[in-house]
Coordinates of C-alpha atoms in Angstrom, one line a residue:
M29 CA 5.7 -25.7 -31.9
I30 CA 4.6 -23.9 -28.7
R31 CA 7.2 -23.5 -26.0
Q32 CA 5.6 -24.3 -22.6
V33 CA 6.5 -22.3 -19.6
R34 CA 6.6 -23.3 -15.9
V35 CA 5.3 -20.5 -13.8
D36 CA 7.1 -19.9 -10.5
G37 CA 4.4 -19.0 -7.9
R38 CA 6.9 -16.9 -5.9
R39 CA 7.7 -14.8 -9.0
D40 CA 4.3 -14.4 -10.8
L41 CA 4.8 -11.0 -12.4
R42 CA 1.9 -11.2 -14.8
A43 CA -0.3 -8.7 -13.0
L44 CA 2.5 -6.3 -12.2
P45 CA 2.6 -4.4 -15.6
V46 CA -1.2 -4.1 -15.4
A47 CA -1.0 -2.5 -11.9
L48 CA 1.8 -0.1 -13.0
A49 CA -0.3 0.8 -16.1
V50 CA -3.4 1.6 -14.0
W51 CA -1.3 3.8 -11.7
T52 CA 0.4 5.5 -14.6
G53 CA -2.9 6.1 -16.3
Q54 CA -4.4 7.7 -13.2
L55 CA -1.3 10.0 -12.8
A56 CA -1.5 11.0 -16.4
G57 CA -5.3 11.5 -16.0
N58 CA -4.8 13.8 -13.1
R59 CA -2.3 15.8 -15.2
L60 CA -4.6 15.9 -18.1
V61 CA -7.6 17.1 -16.1
D62 CA -5.4 19.9 -14.5
M63 CA -4.2 21.1 -17.8
L64 CA -7.6 21.0 -19.6
E65 CA -9.9 21.7 -16.7
G66 CA -13.4 22.7 -17.8
S67 CA -12.7 21.7 -21.4
A68 CA -15.0 19.3 -23.3
T69 CA -11.8 17.7 -24.8
V70 CA -11.2 16.0 -21.4
T71 CA -14.6 14.3 -21.6
R72 CA -14.2 13.2 -25.1
V73 CA -10.6 11.8 -24.4
T74 CA -11.7 9.9 -21.3
F75 CA -14.8 8.5 -23.1
W76 CA -12.7 7.1 -25.8
C77 CA -10.0 5.9 -23.4
A78 CA -12.8 4.0 -21.5
A79 CA -14.2 2.6 -24.7
A80 CA -10.8 1.4 -26.0
G81 CA -9.8 0.1 -22.6
F82 CA -12.8 -2.0 -22.1
I83 CA -12.7 -3.3 -25.7
M84 CA -9.1 -4.4 -25.2
L85 CA -9.9 -5.9 -21.8
F86 CA -12.7 -8.1 -23.0
G87 CA -11.1 -8.7 -26.4
G88 CA -7.9 -9.8 -24.8
I89 CA -9.7 -12.3 -22.5
G90 CA -11.8 -13.5 -25.5
A91 CA -8.7 -14.0 -27.7
A92 CA -6.9 -15.9 -24.9
V93 CA -9.9 -18.2 -24.3
A94 CA -10.2 -18.9 -28.0
Y95 CA -6.5 -19.5 -28.3
R96 CA -6.5 -22.0 -25.5
Y97 CA -9.7 -23.7 -26.8
R98 CA -8.1 -24.2 -30.2
Y99 CA -4.9 -25.7 -29.0
A100 CA -6.8 -27.8 -26.4
R101 CA -8.4 -29.7 -29.3
R102 CA -5.1 -30.8 -30.7
P103 CA -3.8 -34.3 -29.8
G104 CA -1.0 -34.7 -27.4
P105 CA -0.3 -33.3 -23.9
V106 CA -1.8 -30.0 -23.1
S107 CA -0.3 -27.6 -20.6
N108 CA -2.3 -25.1 -18.6
V109 CA -0.2 -22.2 -19.8
S110 CA 1.8 -21.1 -22.9
C111 CA 4.0 -18.3 -23.7
P112 CA 2.0 -16.6 -26.5
S113 CA -1.2 -16.6 -24.4
Y114 CA 0.6 -15.0 -21.5
A115 CA 2.3 -12.5 -23.7
G116 CA -0.9 -11.4 -25.5
M117 CA -2.9 -11.2 -22.3
V118 CA -0.3 -9.1 -20.4
M119 CA 0.1 -6.8 -23.4
L120 CA -3.6 -6.2 -23.9
L121 CA -4.4 -5.9 -20.2
T122 CA -1.5 -3.5 -19.7
V123 CA -2.8 -1.2 -22.4
A124 CA -6.4 -1.6 -21.1
G125 CA -5.2 -0.8 -17.6
L126 CA -3.5 2.4 -18.8
L127 CA -6.8 3.6 -20.5
V128 CA -9.0 2.5 -17.6
G129 CA -6.8 4.4 -15.2
V130 CA -7.3 7.6 -17.2
F131 CA -11.1 6.9 -17.2
T132 CA -11.4 6.2 -13.5
V133 CA -9.5 9.3 -12.3
H134 CA -11.6 11.5 -14.6
A135 CA -14.8 9.9 -13.3
H136 CA -13.5 10.5 -9.7
R137 CA -12.7 14.1 -10.4
Q138 CA -16.0 14.7 -12.1
S139 CA -17.8 13.2 -9.1
Q140 CA -16.0 15.5 -6.7
A141 CA -16.6 18.5 -8.9
H142 CA -20.4 18.0 -8.9
D143 CA -20.5 17.3 -5.1
P144 CA -22.5 20.2 -3.4
A145 CA -20.1 20.4 -0.4
I146 CA -17.0 20.6 -2.6
R147 CA -18.6 23.2 -4.9
Y148 CA -19.7 25.3 -1.9
S149 CA -16.1 25.2 -0.5
Q150 CA -14.8 26.7 -3.7
S151 CA -17.3 29.5 -3.8
D152 CA -15.4 31.7 -1.3
T153 CA -18.4 32.0 1.0
A154 CA -17.6 32.5 4.7
T155 CA -21.1 31.7 6.1
L156 CA -21.7 28.7 8.4
V157 CA -23.5 25.7 6.8
S158 CA -25.3 22.8 8.3
M159 CA -24.0 19.2 7.6
E160 CA -23.9 15.6 8.8
A161 CA -20.8 13.6 8.6
S162 CA -19.2 10.3 9.7
V163 CA -15.9 10.5 11.6
N164 CA -13.5 8.1 9.7
T165 CA -10.3 8.4 11.8
P166 CA -9.4 8.9 15.4
L167 CA -8.7 12.4 16.5
T168 CA -5.2 13.7 16.4
A169 CA -3.5 17.0 17.4
S170 CA -4.3 19.8 15.0
S171 CA -1.8 20.8 12.4
V172 CA -3.4 24.3 12.1
R173 CA -2.9 27.0 14.8
G174 CA -6.0 28.0 16.7
Y175 CA -7.4 24.5 16.9
D176 CA -6.8 21.6 19.3
C177 CA -7.6 18.5 17.3
Q178 CA -8.5 17.3 13.8
A179 CA -10.2 14.2 12.2
D180 CA -11.0 13.0 8.6
I181 CA -14.7 12.8 7.9
I182 CA -17.1 11.9 5.1
I183 CA -19.9 14.5 4.7
T184 CA -23.2 12.6 4.1
R185 CA -25.6 15.5 4.1
F186 CA -25.0 19.1 3.1
N187 CA -27.8 21.7 3.5
A188 CA -30.5 19.0 3.4
G189 CA -28.9 17.5 0.3
R190 CA -26.8 14.3 -0.2
S191 CA -23.1 14.4 -0.3
H192 CA -20.1 12.1 -0.2
A193 CA -17.3 14.6 0.0
P194 CA -14.2 13.7 2.1
A195 CA -13.1 16.5 4.4
R196 CA -10.9 17.3 7.4
V197 CA -12.7 18.9 10.4
F198 CA -10.9 21.0 13.0
A199 CA -12.2 21.3 16.6
V200 CA -11.4 23.0 19.8
G201 CA -11.9 22.4 23.6
Q202 CA -14.6 20.1 24.7
Q203 CA -15.4 19.2 21.1
C204 CA -12.3 17.1 20.9
A205 CA -13.4 15.1 24.0
S206 CA -16.9 14.6 22.5
L207 CA -15.9 13.4 19.0
D208 CA -14.6 9.9 18.4
H209 CA -13.9 7.5 15.6
G210 CA -17.0 5.9 14.1
M211 CA -19.5 8.6 15.2
H212 CA -22.2 10.1 13.0
V213 CA -22.6 13.8 13.9
R214 CA -24.4 17.0 12.9
F215 CA -22.8 20.4 13.1
Q216 CA -22.3 23.8 11.5
A217 CA -19.0 24.9 10.0
S218 CA -17.2 26.9 7.3
L219 CA -15.9 25.0 4.3
S220 CA -12.9 26.0 2.3
P221 CA -10.5 24.3 -0.1
A222 CA -7.7 22.4 1.8
R223 CA -4.3 24.2 1.9
Y224 CA -2.5 20.9 2.2
G225 CA -3.1 17.3 3.0
S226 CA -4.9 14.4 1.4
Q227 CA -8.5 15.8 1.9
P228 CA -9.8 18.3 -0.6
V229 CA -12.0 20.2 1.9
W230 CA -11.4 21.8 5.4
A231 CA -14.3 22.3 7.8
T232 CA -13.4 24.9 10.4
D233 CA -15.2 27.1 13.0
M234 CA -17.4 24.1 14.2
T235 CA -20.5 25.0 16.3
A236 CA -23.7 23.3 17.3
L237 CA -22.2 19.9 17.5
T238 CA -24.8 17.1 17.9
I239 CA -24.1 13.4 18.1
I240 CA -26.6 11.5 15.9
S241 CA -25.3 8.0 16.6
Q242 CA -22.5 6.4 18.6
P243 CA -19.9 4.0 17.2
N244 CA -20.9 0.4 16.8
A245 CA -19.8 -2.1 19.4
P246 CA -16.5 -3.2 17.8
R247 CA -15.5 0.4 17.0
A248 CA -16.4 1.5 20.5
L249 CA -14.3 -1.3 22.0
A250 CA -11.3 -0.2 19.8
N251 CA -11.7 3.4 20.8
R252 CA -11.7 2.4 24.5
M253 CA -8.6 0.4 24.0
R254 CA -6.9 3.3 22.3
H255 CA -7.8 5.8 25.0
R256 CA -6.8 3.5 27.8
F257 CA -3.5 2.7 26.0
A258 CA -2.8 6.5 25.8
A259 CA -3.4 6.9 29.5
T260 CA -1.1 3.9 30.2
T261 CA 1.8 5.2 28.0
A262 CA 1.5 8.6 29.7
R263 CA 3.2 7.1 32.8
L264 CA 6.4 6.2 30.7
S265 CA 9.4 8.3 30.1
D266 CA 9.4 11.0 27.4
Q267 CA 10.8 8.8 24.7
G268 CA 8.3 6.0 25.7
R269 CA 5.4 8.3 25.6
I270 CA 6.4 9.4 22.1
L271 CA 7.6 6.2 20.5
V272 CA 5.6 3.3 22.0
P273 CA 2.3 4.5 20.5
G274 CA 4.2 5.1 17.3
V275 CA 5.6 1.6 16.9
T276 CA 2.3 0.1 18.1
C277 CA -0.5 2.1 16.5
G278 CA 1.3 4.2 13.9
M279 CA 0.7 7.5 15.7
L280 CA 3.3 9.2 17.7
G281 CA 2.4 10.1 21.3
Q282 CA 2.4 13.8 20.8
S283 CA -0.3 13.4 18.1
Y284 CA -2.9 11.9 20.4
A285 CA -6.1 13.9 21.0
G286 CA -8.9 12.5 23.1
P287 CA -10.5 12.1 26.5
A288 CA -7.5 10.4 28.1
D289 CA -5.4 12.6 30.4
T290 CA -1.9 12.2 28.9
G291 CA -0.3 15.4 30.2
E292 CA 2.0 17.7 28.2
I293 CA 4.8 16.4 26.1
D294 CA 7.9 18.6 25.5
T295 CA 7.3 19.8 21.9
T296 CA 10.9 20.6 21.2
Y297 CA 12.1 17.1 22.3
A298 CA 9.3 15.4 20.4
N299 CA 10.2 17.3 17.2
Q300 CA 13.9 16.5 17.7
V301 CA 13.2 12.8 18.1
E302 CA 11.0 12.8 15.0
Q303 CA 13.6 14.6 12.9
E304 CA 16.4 12.2 14.1
F305 CA 14.4 9.2 13.1
R306 CA 13.8 10.8 9.7
D307 CA 17.4 11.7 9.1
A308 CA 18.5 8.2 10.3
G309 CA 16.1 6.5 7.7
I310 CA 14.1 4.6 10.3
M311 CA 10.9 6.7 10.4
H312 CA 9.1 3.8 8.7
L313 CA 9.2 2.0 12.0
M314 CA 6.7 4.5 13.4
A315 CA 4.1 3.4 10.9
V316 CA 1.9 0.3 10.8
S317 CA 2.8 -1.8 7.8
G318 CA 3.0 -5.4 6.7
G319 CA 5.4 -6.3 9.5
H320 CA 2.5 -5.9 12.1
F321 CA 0.3 -8.1 10.0
I322 CA 2.9 -10.8 9.6
L323 CA 3.6 -10.9 13.3
I324 CA -0.2 -11.2 14.1
A325 CA -0.6 -13.9 11.4
Q326 CA 2.3 -16.0 12.8
L327 CA 0.9 -15.8 16.3
V328 CA -2.6 -16.8 15.1
L329 CA -1.2 -19.7 13.0
W330 CA 0.8 -20.9 15.9
A331 CA -2.3 -20.9 18.1
C332 CA -4.4 -22.6 15.4
A333 CA -1.7 -25.3 14.9
A334 CA -1.5 -25.9 18.7
C335 CA -5.3 -26.4 18.7
R336 CA -5.2 -28.6 15.6
M337 CA -7.6 -26.5 13.7
P338 CA -8.4 -27.2 10.0
R339 CA -7.0 -25.1 7.3
W340 CA -10.2 -23.2 6.6
A341 CA -10.6 -22.3 10.2
A342 CA -7.0 -21.1 10.5
A343 CA -7.5 -18.9 7.3
L344 CA -10.7 -17.4 8.8
A345 CA -8.9 -16.8 12.1
V346 CA -6.1 -15.0 10.4
L347 CA -8.5 -12.8 8.4
I348 CA -10.4 -11.9 11.6
A349 CA -7.1 -11.0 13.3
Y350 CA -6.2 -8.9 10.3
H351 CA -9.4 -6.9 10.6
G352 CA -9.0 -6.6 14.3
L353 CA -5.5 -5.2 14.0
A354 CA -6.7 -2.7 11.3
G355 CA -9.4 -1.5 13.5
L356 CA -7.1 -0.9 16.5
V357 CA -4.3 1.0 14.7
Y358 CA -4.4 4.4 13.1
P359 CA -5.9 4.0 9.6
S360 CA -3.4 4.8 6.9
H361 CA -2.7 3.9 3.3
S362 CA 0.0 1.4 4.3
V363 CA -2.6 -0.3 6.6
L364 CA -5.1 -0.4 3.7
R365 CA -2.5 -2.0 1.4
A366 CA -1.5 -4.6 4.1
L367 CA -5.1 -5.4 4.8
A368 CA -5.9 -5.9 1.0
M369 CA -2.8 -8.2 0.7
G370 CA -4.0 -10.0 3.9
W371 CA -7.2 -10.9 2.2
F372 CA -5.4 -12.4 -0.8
S373 CA -3.1 -14.4 1.5
S374 CA -6.0 -15.7 3.5
L375 CA -7.9 -16.7 0.3
A376 CA -4.7 -18.5 -0.9
M377 CA -4.5 -20.4 2.5
L378 CA -8.1 -21.3 2.2
A379 CA -7.6 -22.7 -1.3
G380 CA -4.5 -24.5 -0.2
R381 CA -2.2 -22.6 -2.6
R382 CA 1.1 -20.8 -2.0
H383 CA 0.8 -17.1 -1.3
Q384 CA 2.1 -15.1 -4.3
S385 CA 3.3 -11.7 -2.9
V386 CA 3.8 -9.9 -6.2
S387 CA 0.5 -11.0 -7.6
A388 CA -1.3 -10.2 -4.3
L389 CA 0.4 -6.7 -4.3
S390 CA -0.5 -6.1 -7.9
W391 CA -4.2 -7.0 -7.5
S392 CA -4.4 -5.1 -4.3
V393 CA -3.0 -2.0 -6.0
I394 CA -5.4 -2.3 -8.9
L395 CA -8.5 -2.8 -6.7
I396 CA -7.6 0.1 -4.4
L397 CA -6.8 2.5 -7.2
V398 CA -10.0 1.7 -9.1
I399 CA -12.1 2.1 -6.0
D400 CA -10.3 5.3 -4.8
P401 CA -8.2 6.9 -7.5
S402 CA -7.1 9.6 -5.0
K403 CA -4.5 7.0 -3.6
A404 CA -2.6 7.4 -6.9
T405 CA -1.1 10.6 -5.7
S406 CA -0.4 9.4 -2.1
Y407 CA 3.3 9.2 -1.1
G408 CA 2.4 6.9 1.8
F409 CA 0.6 4.4 -0.5
A410 CA 3.4 4.6 -3.0
L411 CA 6.1 4.0 -0.4
S412 CA 4.3 1.1 1.1
A413 CA 3.8 -0.7 -2.3
A414 CA 7.4 0.0 -3.4
A415 CA 8.8 -1.4 -0.2
V416 CA 6.9 -4.6 -0.6
L417 CA 7.8 -5.0 -4.2
G418 CA 11.5 -4.3 -3.6
I419 CA 11.6 -6.8 -0.7
T420 CA 9.8 -9.5 -2.8
L421 CA 11.9 -9.1 -5.9
L422 CA 15.4 -8.1 -4.7
N423 CA 15.8 -9.5 -1.2
E424 CA 16.7 -13.1 -2.3
P425 CA 19.5 -12.3 -4.7
I426 CA 20.9 -9.6 -2.4
E427 CA 20.9 -12.1 0.5
R428 CA 22.6 -14.8 -1.6
L429 CA 25.4 -12.4 -2.5
L430 CA 25.8 -11.1 1.1
A431 CA 25.6 -14.6 2.6
R432 CA 29.0 -15.4 1.1
H433 CA 30.7 -12.7 3.2
L434 CA 28.4 -12.2 6.2
P435 CA 26.6 -14.6 8.7
R436 CA 23.2 -15.5 7.3
T437 CA 21.2 -13.6 10.0
L438 CA 23.2 -10.5 9.4
A439 CA 22.9 -11.0 5.6
Q440 CA 19.1 -11.3 5.9
A441 CA 18.8 -8.1 7.9
V442 CA 21.0 -6.1 5.5
S443 CA 19.4 -7.5 2.3
I444 CA 15.8 -6.5 3.5
T445 CA 16.9 -2.9 4.2
I446 CA 18.7 -2.6 0.8
A447 CA 15.9 -4.2 -1.1
A448 CA 13.3 -1.9 0.4
Q449 CA 15.3 1.2 -0.1
A450 CA 16.1 0.4 -3.7
L451 CA 12.6 1.2 -4.9
T452 CA 11.4 3.6 -2.1
L453 CA 14.4 6.0 -2.5
P454 CA 13.1 7.7 -5.7
I455 CA 9.8 8.4 -3.9
Q456 CA 11.5 9.7 -0.8
I457 CA 13.5 12.1 -2.9
L458 CA 10.3 13.7 -4.1
M459 CA 9.3 14.2 -0.4
E460 CA 12.7 15.3 0.9
P461 CA 15.8 15.8 -1.4
S462 CA 18.3 14.1 0.8
I463 CA 19.7 10.6 1.3
P464 CA 20.3 9.2 4.8
L465 CA 23.8 7.8 4.5
L466 CA 23.6 5.7 7.7
S467 CA 20.1 4.2 7.0
T468 CA 21.3 0.7 6.4
L469 CA 23.4 0.7 9.6
A470 CA 20.5 2.2 11.6
N471 CA 18.0 -0.3 10.4
L472 CA 20.5 -3.2 11.1
L473 CA 21.0 -2.0 14.7
V474 CA 17.3 -1.6 15.5
A475 CA 16.1 -4.8 13.7
P476 CA 16.4 -7.1 16.8
F477 CA 14.2 -4.7 18.8
V478 CA 11.4 -3.9 16.4
S479 CA 9.4 -7.2 16.8
W480 CA 9.9 -7.1 20.6
S481 CA 8.6 -3.5 20.9
T482 CA 5.7 -4.2 18.5
I483 CA 4.5 -7.4 20.3
T484 CA 4.7 -5.9 23.8
G485 CA 3.1 -2.7 22.6
L486 CA 0.2 -4.6 21.1
I487 CA -0.2 -6.6 24.3
A488 CA -0.4 -3.4 26.3
L489 CA -2.9 -2.0 23.8
I490 CA -5.2 -5.0 24.1
L491 CA -4.9 -5.4 27.9
A492 CA -5.1 -1.6 28.8
P493 CA -8.9 -1.5 29.4
F494 CA -9.0 -4.7 31.3
V495 CA -5.8 -5.3 33.2
P496 CA -4.0 -1.9 33.5
P497 CA -1.1 -3.1 35.7
I498 CA -0.1 -5.8 33.3
A499 CA -0.6 -3.4 30.3
F500 CA 1.7 -0.9 31.9
V501 CA 4.4 -3.7 32.4
A502 CA 4.1 -4.6 28.7
A503 CA 4.2 -0.9 27.7
W504 CA 7.4 -0.4 29.8
L505 CA 9.0 -3.5 28.2
S506 CA 8.1 -1.9 24.7
S507 CA 9.7 1.3 25.8
C508 CA 12.9 -0.6 26.5
G509 CA 13.1 -1.5 22.9
T510 CA 12.1 2.0 21.7
A511 CA 14.9 3.5 23.9
V512 CA 17.4 1.6 21.8
M513 CA 15.7 2.9 18.7
A514 CA 15.9 6.5 20.0
W515 CA 19.7 6.1 20.8
V516 CA 20.3 4.7 17.3
A517 CA 18.4 7.5 15.7
H518 CA 20.4 10.1 17.7
A519 CA 23.7 8.4 16.8
C520 CA 22.9 8.0 13.1
G521 CA 20.7 11.0 12.5
S522 CA 22.1 13.9 14.5
P523 CA 25.5 14.3 12.7
A524 CA 25.5 17.0 10.0
W525 CA 27.1 14.6 7.5
A526 CA 24.5 11.9 8.1
S527 CA 22.3 13.1 5.2
L528 CA 23.5 13.7 1.7
A529 CA 22.0 16.6 -0.2
W530 CA 20.4 15.4 -3.5
P531 CA 18.7 17.1 -6.5
S532 CA 15.0 17.7 -5.8
G533 CA 11.9 17.0 -8.0
I534 CA 11.6 14.6 -10.8
R535 CA 15.1 15.0 -11.9
G536 CA 16.5 13.9 -8.5
S537 CA 14.0 11.0 -8.4
L538 CA 15.0 9.8 -11.8
L539 CA 18.6 10.1 -10.8
A540 CA 18.1 8.0 -7.7
L541 CA 16.2 5.4 -9.7
A542 CA 19.0 5.2 -12.2
A543 CA 21.5 4.8 -9.3
A544 CA 19.3 2.0 -7.8
I545 CA 19.0 0.2 -11.2
M546 CA 22.7 0.4 -11.7
M547 CA 23.3 -1.0 -8.2
M548 CA 20.9 -3.8 -8.7
S549 CA 22.5 -4.7 -12.1
I550 CA 25.9 -4.9 -10.5
I551 CA 24.5 -7.2 -7.8
A552 CA 22.7 -9.4 -10.4
A553 CA 25.9 -9.6 -12.5
A554 CA 27.9 -10.6 -9.5
C555 CA 25.4 -13.3 -8.6
R556 CA 25.5 -14.7 -12.2
L557 CA 29.3 -14.6 -12.4
R558 CA 30.1 -16.2 -9.0
G559 CA 27.1 -18.5 -8.7
N560 CA 26.0 -20.1 -5.5
G561 CA 28.2 -23.2 -5.6
T562 CA 25.6 -25.4 -7.2
G563 CA 25.4 -23.8 -10.6
T564 CA 22.9 -21.2 -12.0
R565 CA 20.1 -21.5 -14.5
Y566 CA 21.0 -20.3 -18.0
R567 CA 19.1 -17.2 -19.1
R568 CA 19.0 -15.9 -22.7
P569 CA 20.1 -12.3 -23.3
A570 CA 17.5 -9.7 -22.8
G571 CA 17.4 -8.6 -26.4
E572 CA 16.7 -12.2 -27.6
R573 CA 14.0 -12.6 -25.0
I574 CA 12.2 -9.4 -26.1
T575 CA 12.5 -10.4 -29.7
T576 CA 11.0 -13.8 -29.0
W577 CA 8.2 -12.3 -26.9
L578 CA 7.3 -9.9 -29.7
A579 CA 7.3 -12.6 -32.4
E580 CA 5.1 -15.0 -30.3
T581 CA 2.7 -12.2 -29.5
R582 CA 2.4 -11.2 -33.2
A583 CA 1.9 -14.9 -34.1
M584 CA -0.9 -15.2 -31.5
L585 CA -2.7 -12.1 -32.7
D586 CA -2.4 -13.1 -36.3
D587 CA -3.5 -16.7 -35.5
S588 CA -6.5 -15.6 -33.6
W589 CA -8.1 -14.1 -36.7
Q590 CA -7.9 -17.3 -38.7
S591 CA -10.6 -19.9 -38.7
T592 CA -10.5 -22.9 -36.5
P593 CA -8.8 -25.9 -38.3
R594 CA -10.7 -28.9 -39.5
T595 CA -11.2 -31.7 -37.0
D596 CA -10.8 -34.2 -39.9
T597 CA -7.1 -34.5 -40.3
S598 CA -7.1 -37.5 -42.7
P599 CA -5.2 -37.0 -46.0
P600 CA -7.3 -36.2 -49.0
T601 CA -8.1 -39.0 -51.5
S602 CA -8.1 -38.8 -55.3
Q603 CA -11.1 -41.3 -55.6
P604 CA -14.5 -39.7 -56.1
P605 CA -17.1 -40.5 -53.5
A606 CA -19.3 -43.5 -54.0

């Protein structure tokens, strides 16, 4: 007898193990390539990983289809899903994802190793070379002394040959005013391996800059909005000049570089504000994330409902708004993750189905990592994905527990902060071995002002090229909210005891993860013991569930090798045929 399962759309975790397996495979693949660089063993290992991964992938899909087809022919009610088919598919796809992750990262590293620009950068040659490139990000203040600005580029031609190498270019003086996001340029520069950062190559000592093509019309409009917004915020107080661009575009005011005249910002004060935000545990407010996209989606849906637009038109309008927001803000890994999840939510709306956050996150991670395996080692991408996963899985039970002792609004704010930090803390430990003790309090205090500052900041960004006076009023209103954030960051981040020293490296990260798991286990046990006043659903012990899962998976795999049963189910007769 097959035990049927009802799948809760809000907790569809089937793709989560596959996404984690792809991510783990790529991290292991990076480690393997670094250990055995230049060895033929790496090529053989990745080839067999790819072969085994794809065999398991298509074999698992074929086994599941054959399994469902077999039981669909049996009389009686047929359900869309069953536990053995889910168990087998998840197991096979997880192993396949692990092996495909190793293969994709090896293919990515091999592609970079054979790129002429990257090979030239590793040759220790100091001569200038000619190249063409596309500017992929807005210009920001340089992180290297001796240069005024920097931008990420994709080298398209190198010494008359084709290339696709990602790089970071550094410029000075008038070059910073000439370059802009979306341009295709030709120049001469020196190439060298990157000393730090996400790009593998640095292009320095730029000369003979020639603009081949200007940005397209949408990109040119976005650049104009960004430059006029920088000029508008330059009229605010120091904290507004720093924080309003951060909460709106994901780029602090002192990082802007471009044609707009923004004046000088006190570097000491800017560094102090940034460090206080970091020590208070609210630095994530200065990055564009899913919160910006949710606000835009709610505003667009409200407008579509007021105009009585059909569902397909509302889904299309939300998708266009997502792309418009992604084009206005500074491109980052969190923006890419939020945009990918926005696509899945828009498609679910178009199909008339409930949005499934964990499933959308898992498939977004899988697609992004397969297309660009370099994201597997990005702290920003990992923090963004972990925060969304923690909020989706842990927010509801924590909120139920806190709602018994706190007002519901306060319980919601606290539960979101705890849920997000439960999974992001181990990653933060790898970046900085300290724990902000007042992070929950700081996030709770600034929560009422985040949406206000974000919405008014976006209004100022959109109106800056067209109605500067109204844009300045909106920017000033946004600075009123960021002033509260700056005060909270100073109160919760400046004391010496506000940060707890923690072991660094993998050991500290695993210790933080163990502490988070212990805390979540205590919360889950408290929820089960106390209940919510209406009773709780019975769940079998974990050991029994795992044993049942393994038994049903083995039964499915053994059963898939047997022949299809006879369609004639009548009992045999002892009489010979006529």
